[in-house]
Amino acid sequence: QSALTQPPSASGSPGQSVTISCTGTSSDLGVYNYVSWYQQHPGKAPKLMIYGVSKRPSGVPDRFSGSKSGKTASLTVSGLQADDEADYYCSSYADSNSLVFGGGTKLTVL
Amino acid sequence: QVQVQESGPGLVEPSETLSLTCSVSGYSISSGSYWGWIRQPPGKGPEWIGSFFHGGSTQYNPSLKSRVTISGDTSKGQFFLKLSSVTAADTAVYYCARTQWGFSYYIDVWGKGTTVTVSS
């Protein structure tokens, strides 16, 4: 069970859009539409931002959106704000009835 | 509002068993959700440990399955993690959580986490 692959860092200026990718395999993200994304500020617990590839929980701004194509999922943050600076992790349901996470992307707001 | 809170020793000796408790408030653990544990080693991404349903169904990370037991006590609104034969590689922040499982798969309620260090 390997971790999903994310770029270690991403950045953008306030007001801009940034997209974070998450690449899996044919045992997880490539065959299941159960991708979720989590935001984690330093010293805090992760917070659910996207589930089911593109669904937003109540309270999450519509500036956050998700998509998937093949074995790659993406999280797009539009209208970047200072508080969006955080680590972002993707996750997918996987074979063996399990969950797998990515290694994380540190988003910097310039 | 559903809340979960981890508790347990912050230091465990190598080869011993790590035991943590998660207390759930604002929701009955017998009401249909799955409950689970996730850990995050320092500077790394989260790692799913496993989940359980009050009816007895459990799912474990294949890489940890031989050492993990997750169970619950619905009368106390608590569930538990036991991880045996720990090593330094098990040092991490451990989170308990409510997990959506079946129709979709994600973690929607997280505890604040508890740091567990494996060291003699």
PDB file of N, CA and C in Angstrom, chain B residues 7-71:
ATOM      1  N   SER B   7      -6.995  10.198  24.482  1.00  0.00           N
ATOM      2  CA  SER B   7      -6.308  10.201  25.773  1.00  0.00           C
ATOM      3  C   SER B   7      -5.460   8.938  25.878  1.00  0.00           C
ATOM      4  N   GLY B   8      -4.386   9.044  26.656  1.00  0.00           N
ATOM      5  CA  GLY B   8      -3.505   7.895  26.849  1.00  0.00           C
ATOM      6  C   GLY B   8      -2.085   8.335  27.123  1.00  0.00           C
ATOM      7  N   PRO B   9      -1.203   7.370  27.400  1.00  0.00           N
ATOM      8  CA  PRO B   9       0.192   7.691  27.729  1.00  0.00           C
ATOM      9  C   PRO B   9       0.913   8.378  26.583  1.00  0.00           C
ATOM     10  N   GLY B  10       1.756   9.332  26.912  1.00  0.00           N
ATOM     11  CA  GLY B  10       2.530  10.026  25.891  1.00  0.00           C
ATOM     12  C   GLY B  10       3.865   9.359  25.608  1.00  0.00           C
ATOM     13  N   LEU B  11       4.245   8.404  26.454  1.00  0.00           N
ATOM     14  CA  LEU B  11       5.518   7.724  26.297  1.00  0.00           C
ATOM     15  C   LEU B  11       5.304   6.216  26.456  1.00  0.00           C
ATOM     16  N   VAL B  12       5.791   5.468  25.502  1.00  0.00           N
ATOM     17  CA  VAL B  12       5.673   4.011  25.535  1.00  0.00           C
ATOM     18  C   VAL B  12       7.056   3.414  25.266  1.00  0.00           C
ATOM     19  N   GLU B  13       7.400   2.378  25.991  1.00  0.00           N
ATOM     20  CA  GLU B  13       8.713   1.757  25.800  1.00  0.00           C
ATOM     21  C   GLU B  13       8.698   0.811  24.596  1.00  0.00           C
ATOM     22  N   PRO B  14       9.817   0.706  23.925  1.00  0.00           N
ATOM     23  CA  PRO B  14       9.918  -0.226  22.783  1.00  0.00           C
ATOM     24  C   PRO B  14       9.516  -1.635  23.183  1.00  0.00           C
ATOM     25  N   SER B  15       8.837  -2.307  22.273  1.00  0.00           N
ATOM     26  CA  SER B  15       8.321  -3.678  22.401  1.00  0.00           C
ATOM     27  C   SER B  15       7.038  -3.761  23.219  1.00  0.00           C
ATOM     28  N   GLU B  16       6.642  -2.672  23.857  1.00  0.00           N
ATOM     29  CA  GLU B  16       5.406  -2.682  24.631  1.00  0.00           C
ATOM     30  C   GLU B  16       4.188  -2.415  23.739  1.00  0.00           C
ATOM     31  N   THR B  17       3.007  -2.372  24.356  1.00  0.00           N
ATOM     32  CA  THR B  17       1.759  -2.120  23.633  1.00  0.00           C
ATOM     33  C   THR B  17       1.277  -0.702  23.884  1.00  0.00           C
ATOM     34  N   LEU B  18       1.039   0.020  22.807  1.00  0.00           N
ATOM     35  CA  LEU B  18       0.481   1.371  22.862  1.00  0.00           C
ATOM     36  C   LEU B  18      -1.028   1.252  23.001  1.00  0.00           C
ATOM     37  N   SER B  19      -1.604   1.943  23.993  1.00  0.00           N
ATOM     38  CA  SER B  19      -3.051   1.896  24.211  1.00  0.00           C
ATOM     39  C   SER B  19      -3.609   3.303  24.320  1.00  0.00           C
ATOM     40  N   LEU B  20      -4.576   3.618  23.469  1.00  0.00           N
ATOM     41  CA  LEU B  20      -5.217   4.932  23.479  1.00  0.00           C
ATOM     42  C   LEU B  20      -6.727   4.786  23.545  1.00  0.00           C
ATOM     43  N   THR B  21      -7.365   5.801  24.120  1.00  0.00           N
ATOM     44  CA  THR B  21      -8.819   5.850  24.221  1.00  0.00           C
ATOM     45  C   THR B  21      -9.330   7.089  23.515  1.00  0.00           C
ATOM     46  N   CYS B  22     -10.456   6.943  22.841  1.00  0.00           N
ATOM     47  CA  CYS B  22     -11.124   8.082  22.209  1.00  0.00           C
ATOM     48  C   CYS B  22     -12.513   8.227  22.817  1.00  0.00           C
ATOM     49  N   SER B  23     -12.800   9.399  23.355  1.00  0.00           N
ATOM     50  CA  SER B  23     -14.111   9.670  23.936  1.00  0.00           C
ATOM     51  C   SER B  23     -14.928  10.511  22.973  1.00  0.00           C
ATOM     52  N   VAL B  24     -16.140  10.057  22.695  1.00  0.00           N
ATOM     53  CA  VAL B  24     -17.017  10.702  21.724  1.00  0.00           C
ATOM     54  C   VAL B  24     -18.133  11.447  22.450  1.00  0.00           C
ATOM     55  N   SER B  25     -18.383  12.680  22.054  1.00  0.00           N
ATOM     56  CA  SER B  25     -19.492  13.451  22.619  1.00  0.00           C
ATOM     57  C   SER B  25     -20.327  14.040  21.494  1.00  0.00           C
ATOM     58  N   GLY B  26     -21.596  14.251  21.778  1.00  0.00           N
ATOM     59  CA  GLY B  26     -22.492  14.830  20.793  1.00  0.00           C
ATOM     60  C   GLY B  26     -23.027  13.849  19.779  1.00  0.00           C
ATOM     61  N   TYR B  27     -22.724  12.570  19.971  1.00  0.00           N
ATOM     62  CA  TYR B  27     -23.157  11.559  18.993  1.00  0.00           C
ATOM     63  C   TYR B  27     -22.975  10.192  19.631  1.00  0.00           C
ATOM     64  N   SER B  28     -23.882   9.288  19.327  1.00  0.00           N
ATOM     65  CA  SER B  28     -23.748   7.930  19.844  1.00  0.00           C
ATOM     66  C   SER B  28     -22.944   7.077  18.865  1.00  0.00           C
ATOM     67  N   ILE B  29     -21.930   6.374  19.359  1.00  0.00           N
ATOM     68  CA  ILE B  29     -21.104   5.581  18.459  1.00  0.00           C
ATOM     69  C   ILE B  29     -21.857   4.370  17.920  1.00  0.00           C
ATOM     70  N   SER B  30     -23.055   4.132  18.451  1.00  0.00           N
ATOM     71  CA  SER B  30     -23.859   3.028  17.941  1.00  0.00           C
ATOM     72  C   SER B  30     -24.884   3.505  16.923  1.00  0.00           C
ATOM     73  N   SER B  31     -24.766   4.765  16.498  1.00  0.00           N
ATOM     74  CA  SER B  31     -25.766   5.339  15.597  1.00  0.00           C
ATOM     75  C   SER B  31     -25.467   5.139  14.119  1.00  0.00           C
ATOM     76  N   GLY B  32     -24.437   4.389  13.817  1.00  0.00           N
ATOM     77  CA  GLY B  32     -24.268   4.042  12.413  1.00  0.00           C
ATOM     78  C   GLY B  32     -22.994   4.478  11.755  1.00  0.00           C
ATOM     79  N   SER B  33     -22.194   5.296  12.378  1.00  0.00           N
ATOM     80  CA  SER B  33     -20.946   5.718  11.738  1.00  0.00           C
ATOM     81  C   SER B  33     -19.802   4.756  12.072  1.00  0.00           C
ATOM     82  N   TYR B  34     -18.744   4.881  11.308  1.00  0.00           N
ATOM     83  CA  TYR B  34     -17.509   4.172  11.611  1.00  0.00           C
ATOM     84  C   TYR B  34     -16.591   5.106  12.398  1.00  0.00           C
ATOM     85  N   TRP B  35     -15.733   4.521  13.199  1.00  0.00           N
ATOM     86  CA  TRP B  35     -14.831   5.276  14.059  1.00  0.00           C
ATOM     87  C   TRP B  35     -13.430   4.715  13.903  1.00  0.00           C
ATOM     88  N   GLY B  36     -12.440   5.602  13.841  1.00  0.00           N
ATOM     89  CA  GLY B  36     -11.122   5.078  13.544  1.00  0.00           C
ATOM     90  C   GLY B  36      -9.966   5.890  14.092  1.00  0.00           C
ATOM     91  N   TRP B  37      -8.783   5.425  13.725  1.00  0.00           N
ATOM     92  CA  TRP B  37      -7.535   6.033  14.168  1.00  0.00           C
ATOM     93  C   TRP B  37      -6.639   6.320  12.970  1.00  0.00           C
ATOM     94  N   ILE B  38      -5.975   7.460  13.044  1.00  0.00           N
ATOM     95  CA  ILE B  38      -5.004   7.891  12.039  1.00  0.00           C
ATOM     96  C   ILE B  38      -3.791   8.405  12.801  1.00  0.00           C
ATOM     97  N   ARG B  39      -2.611   8.180  12.279  1.00  0.00           N
ATOM     98  CA  ARG B  39      -1.418   8.729  12.914  1.00  0.00           C
ATOM     99  C   ARG B  39      -0.605   9.532  11.919  1.00  0.00           C
ATOM    100  N   GLN B  40       0.219  10.421  12.446  1.00  0.00           N
ATOM    101  CA  GLN B  40       1.031  11.267  11.594  1.00  0.00           C
ATOM    102  C   GLN B  40       2.417  11.398  12.206  1.00  0.00           C
ATOM    103  N   PRO B  41       3.403  10.711  11.636  1.00  0.00           N
ATOM    104  CA  PRO B  41       4.782  10.846  12.137  1.00  0.00           C
ATOM    105  C   PRO B  41       5.277  12.269  11.940  1.00  0.00           C
ATOM    106  N   PRO B  42       6.243  12.701  12.712  1.00  0.00           N
ATOM    107  CA  PRO B  42       6.754  14.078  12.598  1.00  0.00           C
ATOM    108  C   PRO B  42       7.197  14.402  11.168  1.00  0.00           C
ATOM    109  N   GLY B  43       6.651  15.480  10.622  1.00  0.00           N
ATOM    110  CA  GLY B  43       7.047  15.949   9.302  1.00  0.00           C
ATOM    111  C   GLY B  43       6.539  15.121   8.142  1.00  0.00           C
ATOM    112  N   LYS B  44       5.611  14.186   8.388  1.00  0.00           N
ATOM    113  CA  LYS B  44       5.116  13.319   7.316  1.00  0.00           C
ATOM    114  C   LYS B  44       3.604  13.431   7.180  1.00  0.00           C
ATOM    115  N   GLY B  45       3.089  12.779   6.164  1.00  0.00           N
ATOM    116  CA  GLY B  45       1.659  12.766   5.946  1.00  0.00           C
ATOM    117  C   GLY B  45       0.953  11.803   6.882  1.00  0.00           C
ATOM    118  N   PRO B  46      -0.364  11.928   6.979  1.00  0.00           N
ATOM    119  CA  PRO B  46      -1.129  11.018   7.832  1.00  0.00           C
ATOM    120  C   PRO B  46      -1.066   9.580   7.314  1.00  0.00           C
ATOM    121  N   GLU B  47      -1.262   8.644   8.207  1.00  0.00           N
ATOM    122  CA  GLU B  47      -1.343   7.233   7.874  1.00  0.00           C
ATOM    123  C   GLU B  47      -2.585   6.660   8.548  1.00  0.00           C
ATOM    124  N   TRP B  48      -3.490   6.110   7.747  1.00  0.00           N
ATOM    125  CA  TRP B  48      -4.696   5.497   8.291  1.00  0.00           C
ATOM    126  C   TRP B  48      -4.315   4.194   8.997  1.00  0.00           C
ATOM    127  N   ILE B  49      -4.801   4.041  10.226  1.00  0.00           N
ATOM    128  CA  ILE B  49      -4.508   2.833  10.996  1.00  0.00           C
ATOM    129  C   ILE B  49      -5.636   1.823  10.859  1.00  0.00           C
ATOM    130  N   GLY B  50      -6.878   2.279  11.006  1.00  0.00           N
ATOM    131  CA  GLY B  50      -8.001   1.377  10.888  1.00  0.00           C
ATOM    132  C   GLY B  50      -9.286   1.994  11.399  1.00  0.00           C
ATOM    133  N   SER B  51     -10.385   1.295  11.175  1.00  0.00           N
ATOM    134  CA  SER B  51     -11.700   1.768  11.588  1.00  0.00           C
ATOM    135  C   SER B  51     -12.541   0.612  12.106  1.00  0.00           C
ATOM    136  N   PHE B  52     -13.561   0.949  12.903  1.00  0.00           N
ATOM    137  CA  PHE B  52     -14.466  -0.088  13.364  1.00  0.00           C
ATOM    138  C   PHE B  52     -15.900   0.430  13.374  1.00  0.00           C
ATOM    139  N   PHE B  53     -16.831  -0.507  13.257  1.00  0.00           N
ATOM    140  CA  PHE B  53     -18.257  -0.228  13.323  1.00  0.00           C
ATOM    141  C   PHE B  53     -18.782  -0.913  14.563  1.00  0.00           C
ATOM    142  N   HIS B  54     -19.744  -0.282  15.244  1.00  0.00           N
ATOM    143  CA  HIS B  54     -20.184  -0.805  16.533  1.00  0.00           C
ATOM    144  C   HIS B  54     -20.709  -2.224  16.441  1.00  0.00           C
ATOM    145  N   GLY B  55     -21.135  -2.636  15.264  1.00  0.00           N
ATOM    146  CA  GLY B  55     -21.650  -3.990  15.095  1.00  0.00           C
ATOM    147  C   GLY B  55     -20.558  -5.045  15.059  1.00  0.00           C
ATOM    148  N   GLY B  56     -19.289  -4.590  15.072  1.00  0.00           N
ATOM    149  CA  GLY B  56     -18.181  -5.530  15.134  1.00  0.00           C
ATOM    150  C   GLY B  56     -17.287  -5.543  13.919  1.00  0.00           C
ATOM    151  N   SER B  57     -17.693  -4.917  12.833  1.00  0.00           N
ATOM    152  CA  SER B  57     -16.872  -4.892  11.623  1.00  0.00           C
ATOM    153  C   SER B  57     -15.661  -3.992  11.819  1.00  0.00           C
ATOM    154  N   THR B  58     -14.495  -4.478  11.412  1.00  0.00           N
ATOM    155  CA  THR B  58     -13.277  -3.666  11.509  1.00  0.00           C
ATOM    156  C   THR B  58     -12.509  -3.720  10.192  1.00  0.00           C
ATOM    157  N   GLN B  59     -11.772  -2.677   9.913  1.00  0.00           N
ATOM    158  CA  GLN B  59     -10.871  -2.620   8.764  1.00  0.00           C
ATOM    159  C   GLN B  59      -9.539  -2.077   9.262  1.00  0.00           C
ATOM    160  N   TYR B  60      -8.452  -2.690   8.829  1.00  0.00           N
ATOM    161  CA  TYR B  60      -7.132  -2.276   9.268  1.00  0.00           C
ATOM    162  C   TYR B  60      -6.218  -2.028   8.084  1.00  0.00           C
ATOM    163  N   ASN B  61      -5.271  -1.107   8.282  1.00  0.00           N
ATOM    164  CA  ASN B  61      -4.208  -0.901   7.306  1.00  0.00           C
ATOM    165  C   ASN B  61      -3.434  -2.215   7.164  1.00  0.00           C
ATOM    166  N   PRO B  62      -3.308  -2.713   5.942  1.00  0.00           N
ATOM    167  CA  PRO B  62      -2.616  -4.005   5.769  1.00  0.00           C
ATOM    168  C   PRO B  62      -1.208  -4.027   6.365  1.00  0.00           C
ATOM    169  N   SER B  63      -0.533  -2.888   6.358  1.00  0.00           N
ATOM    170  CA  SER B  63       0.843  -2.861   6.863  1.00  0.00           C
ATOM    171  C   SER B  63       0.912  -2.907   8.384  1.00  0.00           C
ATOM    172  N   LEU B  64      -0.208  -2.676   9.050  1.00  0.00           N
ATOM    173  CA  LEU B  64      -0.238  -2.677  10.517  1.00  0.00           C
ATOM    174  C   LEU B  64      -1.124  -3.771  11.096  1.00  0.00           C
ATOM    175  N   LYS B  65      -1.832  -4.456  10.227  1.00  0.00           N
ATOM    176  CA  LYS B  65      -2.894  -5.369  10.646  1.00  0.00           C
ATOM    177  C   LYS B  65      -2.476  -6.374  11.710  1.00  0.00           C
ATOM    178  N   SER B  66      -1.257  -6.875  11.608  1.00  0.00           N
ATOM    179  CA  SER B  66      -0.817  -7.915  12.537  1.00  0.00           C
ATOM    180  C   SER B  66      -0.609  -7.380  13.958  1.00  0.00           C
ATOM    181  N   ARG B  67      -0.533  -6.059  14.105  1.00  0.00           N
ATOM    182  CA  ARG B  67      -0.233  -5.482  15.421  1.00  0.00           C
ATOM    183  C   ARG B  67      -1.375  -4.641  15.999  1.00  0.00           C
ATOM    184  N   VAL B  68      -2.455  -4.444  15.240  1.00  0.00           N
ATOM    185  CA  VAL B  68      -3.492  -3.486  15.622  1.00  0.00           C
ATOM    186  C   VAL B  68      -4.793  -4.163  16.048  1.00  0.00           C
ATOM    187  N   THR B  69      -5.407  -3.600  17.094  1.00  0.00           N
ATOM    188  CA  THR B  69      -6.762  -3.960  17.472  1.00  0.00           C
ATOM    189  C   THR B  69      -7.521  -2.676  17.786  1.00  0.00           C
ATOM    190  N   ILE B  70      -8.686  -2.501  17.140  1.00  0.00           N
ATOM    191  CA  ILE B  70      -9.565  -1.368  17.426  1.00  0.00           C
ATOM    192  C   ILE B  70     -10.894  -1.935  17.907  1.00  0.00           C
ATOM    193  N   SER B  71     -11.384  -1.403  19.022  1.00  0.00           N
ATOM    194  CA  SER B  71     -12.638  -1.886  19.594  1.00  0.00           C
ATOM    195  C   SER B  71     -13.378  -0.722  20.224  1.00  0.00           C
TER     196      SER B  71
END
